[in-house]
């Protein structure tokens, strides 16, 4: 049993003022593996005060000083990359291969932010006018549980590059992973108060960050419902907000796609991170004339999506993070069946031999129409809806017929055509012919998928204010 009783405030690990203690449950075994003492409002206010004091100096830092700090953060995080991956496997149940990639993209976020900062002009002059980009102030960073290291590193890197100081509130389901990360980042020997971390409940610690007048900006990753409340409650103190919210991303399989490559790519998009991914391509749009061939290719390719112990490198899908998440996924599978969709692979209940823990069967539904609940709502689990279409225009219309617009994919042989279809999609990121990433490309949502962008210069801009000085 690991016990966590401290928060990270003003450059040191300090005992929690909050007294609520909760168990940390392994999603793989369903057994308690640790205990964490959660922060309260007082811990949060102490962290905000430390960040405010540190901002008085760090807010005036030069580009070179920030680049040097980003380099130290990179070195500190990369030294513990294996431990960070192990913690993600143990506490969250992320499959080890994907967890390794997530941790790596978190670690490299510090380098990527450094590169973007180097290329960003922070000052512009003309005639008797000078325009500068200034740090917005103290930033509250509130994160979800499905990629803890990535979210914390990415938001911290952008904030530090902009000259902001931060208070991080990780998900209460990520206490062990956060502990490893903060121990690692402590070695970067940052100026006191630049980085503060308080693990606690959203409606306690998160709510204090949102209402506190000494916090200037909230950068949030999580659900639409909480995103709405942050926007509403933050308005009282005129908070700047970046919201990275949910998705119901479409994958359009064009009729010139080669099924032997395109179907595994589509399943990779749908089931990445065990389906607990905001970008998961959970609506697969297939030309009706190829539906039967696509169904056969899906059944065949699903054999490779083995479920089991996330520490085993041969496993593709791990458990759901919590019992609550397991039950949520089950209820959507039931709903799909009730509404008339047909289970092609998977279905309700636990996979055979995996009765302990929160494992679900990776499930593919066919005969889905875009008005069904399973095509409209974010499930956040390994459940794919296959929807047939008759023309390219109809595919684009179905893809865009969603309240979400975070991510999308187009699979096809004719690249010109795939690019044309991609340019019609109302989503913040569109990938062509499989999942890929670029740490300088913006990430964020149209519509209910969010407000603002992260990554590269776009992510740094979200932590900046513009000031003009004019001489008479
Ligand atoms: P959540 O909204 O329940 O929680 C996210 C964070 O907000 C947690 O730290 C939580 O404690 C905190 N929170 C809860 N209530 C709060 C309040 N009243 N005030 C302030 N903070 C509060 O989401 P989750 O279940 O942790 O994560 C799953 C969701 O996150 C999914 O909808 C998923 O799509 C989304 N997500 C989006 C992205 C993206 O980049 N767009 C990435 C990953 C996850």
CSV table of C-alpha atoms and ligand atoms in Angstrom, one decimal, residues 142-147 151 169-172 200-207 210 220-227 229-230 233 243-247 277-279 324-325 328 378 380 406 443-444 449 454, ligand 1:
chain,number,residue,atom,x,y,z
A,142,UNK,CA,-7.2,21.1,-14.1
A,143,UNK,CA,-6.8,17.7,-15.7
A,144,UNK,CA,-8.6,14.4,-16.5
A,145,UNK,CA,-7.4,10.9,-15.6
A,146,UNK,CA,-6.9,9.3,-18.9
A,147,UNK,CA,-3.4,10.7,-19.8
A,151,UNK,CA,-1.9,16.7,-19.6
A,169,UNK,CA,-5.2,20.1,-9.8
A,170,UNK,CA,-4.9,16.6,-11.2
A,171,UNK,CA,-7.8,14.2,-11.3
A,172,UNK,CA,-8.3,12.5,-7.9
A,200,UNK,CA,-8.3,16.9,-4.4
A,201,UNK,CA,-11.9,16.8,-5.5
A,202,UNK,CA,-13.1,18.9,-8.4
A,203,UNK,CA,-15.9,20.5,-6.5
A,204,UNK,CA,-13.5,21.5,-3.7
A,205,UNK,CA,-10.0,22.2,-5.1
A,206,UNK,CA,-11.2,22.8,-8.7
A,207,UNK,CA,-14.0,25.1,-7.7
A,210,UNK,CA,-12.2,28.7,-10.6
A,220,UNK,CA,-9.0,22.5,-18.3
A,221,UNK,CA,-9.2,19.0,-19.7
A,222,UNK,CA,-12.3,17.0,-18.9
A,223,UNK,CA,-16.0,16.7,-19.6
A,224,UNK,CA,-18.4,19.1,-21.2
A,225,UNK,CA,-20.5,19.4,-18.1
A,226,UNK,CA,-17.6,20.5,-15.9
A,227,UNK,CA,-16.3,22.7,-18.8
A,229,UNK,CA,-19.5,25.1,-15.1
A,230,UNK,CA,-16.0,26.5,-15.3
A,233,UNK,CA,-18.4,30.3,-12.6
A,243,UNK,CA,-11.4,24.0,-22.4
A,244,UNK,CA,-10.4,20.7,-23.9
A,245,UNK,CA,-13.6,18.6,-23.7
A,246,UNK,CA,-15.2,15.5,-25.2
A,247,UNK,CA,-15.6,14.0,-28.6
A,277,UNK,CA,-9.6,8.8,-25.3
A,278,UNK,CA,-11.2,12.1,-26.2
A,279,UNK,CA,-10.0,11.7,-29.8
A,324,UNK,CA,-18.2,3.8,-12.4
A,325,UNK,CA,-16.6,3.9,-15.8
A,328,UNK,CA,-21.1,3.6,-17.8
A,378,UNK,CA,-19.4,10.1,-25.8
A,380,UNK,CA,-15.4,6.9,-23.3
A,406,UNK,CA,-12.5,17.5,-31.7
A,443,UNK,CA,-5.1,20.6,-30.6
A,444,UNK,CA,-8.6,21.5,-29.5
A,449,UNK,CA,-15.4,19.9,-27.9
A,454,UNK,CA,-3.1,23.6,-27.0
B,1,LIG,P1,-14.3,15.4,-15.5
B,1,LIG,O1,-14.9,16.6,-16.1
B,1,LIG,O2,-15.2,14.7,-14.6
B,1,LIG,O3,-13.1,15.9,-14.6
B,1,LIG,C1,-12.0,16.6,-15.1
B,1,LIG,C2,-11.3,17.3,-14.0
B,1,LIG,O4,-12.2,18.4,-13.5
B,1,LIG,C3,-11.0,16.5,-12.8
B,1,LIG,O5,-9.7,16.9,-12.3
B,1,LIG,C4,-12.1,16.8,-11.8
B,1,LIG,O6,-11.8,16.6,-10.4
B,1,LIG,C5,-12.3,18.3,-12.1
B,1,LIG,N1,-13.6,18.9,-11.7
B,1,LIG,C6,-14.8,18.2,-11.5
B,1,LIG,N2,-15.7,19.1,-11.1
B,1,LIG,C7,-15.2,20.3,-11.1
B,1,LIG,C8,-15.6,21.6,-10.8
B,1,LIG,N3,-16.9,21.8,-10.4
B,1,LIG,N4,-14.8,22.7,-10.9
B,1,LIG,C9,-13.5,22.5,-11.3
B,1,LIG,N5,-13.0,21.3,-11.6
B,1,LIG,C10,-13.8,20.2,-11.5
B,1,LIG,O7,-13.7,14.5,-16.6
B,1,LIG,P2,-13.0,13.1,-16.5
B,1,LIG,O8,-14.0,12.1,-16.2
B,1,LIG,O9,-11.8,13.3,-15.5
B,1,LIG,O10,-12.4,12.9,-17.9
B,1,LIG,C11,-13.1,12.4,-19.0
B,1,LIG,C12,-13.5,13.6,-19.9
B,1,LIG,O11,-12.4,14.3,-20.3
B,1,LIG,C13,-14.1,13.1,-21.2
B,1,LIG,O12,-15.3,13.8,-21.5
B,1,LIG,C14,-13.1,13.3,-22.2
B,1,LIG,O13,-13.5,13.5,-23.6
B,1,LIG,C15,-12.4,14.5,-21.7
B,1,LIG,N6,-11.1,14.7,-22.3
B,1,LIG,C16,-10.8,15.6,-23.2
B,1,LIG,C17,-9.5,15.7,-23.8
B,1,LIG,C18,-9.2,16.8,-24.8
B,1,LIG,O14,-8.0,17.0,-25.1
B,1,LIG,N7,-10.1,17.4,-25.4
B,1,LIG,C19,-8.5,14.8,-23.3
B,1,LIG,C20,-8.8,13.9,-22.4
B,1,LIG,C21,-10.1,13.8,-21.9
